[in-house]
């Protein structure tokens, strides 16, 4: 791809909704009314929240940002479209098209994660009401609102640059009412492979990850609400979530069918109709949903109207009696007094309603011991690893067993790496990724097993604080690297089977290198972030880790500081990454299986299936041992179960992977036999089937 854009096109023509002149004035009036209502309702919502101090709560802070995003969202496309209804020249400049495309993608992604932040706010308010003002402090709210803007505009810029690096030299007529990616891609006369798949991956990741946050939040919320004894308390709790759930349903319902598949003629035509909903209908409905279903908003609106704002007070008054957001007192108007213990079963003491409100008044956020977030107050210098068992008679047996497993793991993975390296016949993308999978498995096992073997034979079963953090970091980083390498391998199989004629071009050396670098970089950064959350915890009591390596769940149980942020971060990161990587794998195989079934010959289908069998086996074993462990917060029961499960993914799986990919793979078996023959390790007379040249 060239480094500059070589497009001969300097402007585009937007076809809009219809080319029938008699409908243009009618559509102009219709969308002008919708646009004005959208502006007035969203701007009115923002001003109302600013004017009424009773709405100075995190929930309405996020609602203000959502209204702002909706207002910008519809203003990005509507003015240009309205001018085209009344103009014969329906063009937009190349730069104007780029800006419109960029802002559209950026605001779309911002709204994804703003809705996710609002779901998280409702989770904290309902599931942990006693500490709501502490956990949703001013700083936390600003951080949660800032992230969607930063991420959305960064990813939007990346996607827009990929689009406008394409060459447009055929037609300049866009079959849409604004500059959208799918119809733009169809006008390109250069290779759109990278852009199409980048758009597909970005849409799938952001849709799934933001929706996972929302679904997980509501899973906890519904569980907490169902524990409320009074019917009135349940009704009030449900009412605080109803507006958000309705907005989420409308927004995601109109997007999912569009942005999780590559563009075609049919989807571009359908998207013009669907785009009306998320460009015009959703922004005009959101303020209506949040006002008509919300008593606070309706009460505040009546109060402001009575005050005659325009003549008696400035537009943005400063309320000197209102507390800053970081010291917002706890609001228990949603729930009754008897419902609070049910919502927070982890609380070790019953808190009187009056005491809770008094604590919120006399203990502002900065004075409540949150300085632990700025520095580590750990007094523990080393940890004791309890290991798999405390029975002395089993130590030697377990040492020999895990030593044999580790030696087999090292020999199998190193052998696979060397075999792929020395044989030119295995210099293909599939074995390039397999080589890296073997390297990650080798590091994964070596991070845990040597220390575990040492503990089996030593009376001193300790690990230093710094070594524990390093082990924790490497474990988290390598887990994330492995799940995305497995996803990359699924994508490679998709390209090989669904697009075999262009496989050599689309899976070039540069593409393969990029696909393998991303898991390492992302895994390293995610591991570092999660380890820093662990480092911020204070360990000042027991130092016995109920595990055979430094794992997050048992470490969290030893902390004497608040573990809420760490538990939530671990839960969200694990849920998002596991679900997204598995989504890539499942989507790849959804394309692979129909392609295989379209192969006419039985032999051809069998060969195609055989290339995926090893990968499917490895994926099934790996995800089956991880999913039920890392998608729930830690508890005593999960830590005990985790010790047994961890044996599989730290020792057994790294040992099995090279066996799976060698015993089930004719290429590897044939190359191995030829290398052994060449080095005279095997006798010359071997069965003929090992010399078969038939390679799929």
PDB file of N, CA and C in Angstrom, residues 262 293 314 331 677:
ATOM      1  N   UNK A 262     -18.453  -7.861   6.832  1.00  0.00           N
ATOM      2  CA  UNK A 262     -17.853  -7.034   5.790  1.00  0.00           C
ATOM      3  C   UNK A 262     -18.923  -6.481   4.857  1.00  0.00           C
ATOM      4  N   UNK A 293     -39.311   8.900  31.873  1.00  0.00           N
ATOM      5  CA  UNK A 293     -39.286   7.770  32.801  1.00  0.00           C
ATOM      6  C   UNK A 293     -38.533   8.088  34.091  1.00  0.00           C
ATOM      7  N   UNK A 314     -28.938  33.943  36.601  1.00  0.00           N
ATOM      8  CA  UNK A 314     -28.013  33.750  35.491  1.00  0.00           C
ATOM      9  C   UNK A 314     -28.140  32.349  34.922  1.00  0.00           C
ATOM     10  N   UNK A 331     -27.063   8.535  48.488  1.00  0.00           N
ATOM     11  CA  UNK A 331     -28.487   8.723  48.205  1.00  0.00           C
ATOM     12  C   UNK A 331     -29.191   7.383  48.333  1.00  0.00           C
ATOM     13  N   UNK A 677      15.917 -39.327   9.798  1.00  0.00           N
ATOM     14  CA  UNK A 677      16.656 -40.154   8.840  1.00  0.00           C
ATOM     15  C   UNK A 677      17.930 -39.463   8.380  1.00  0.00           C
TER      16      UNK A 677
END
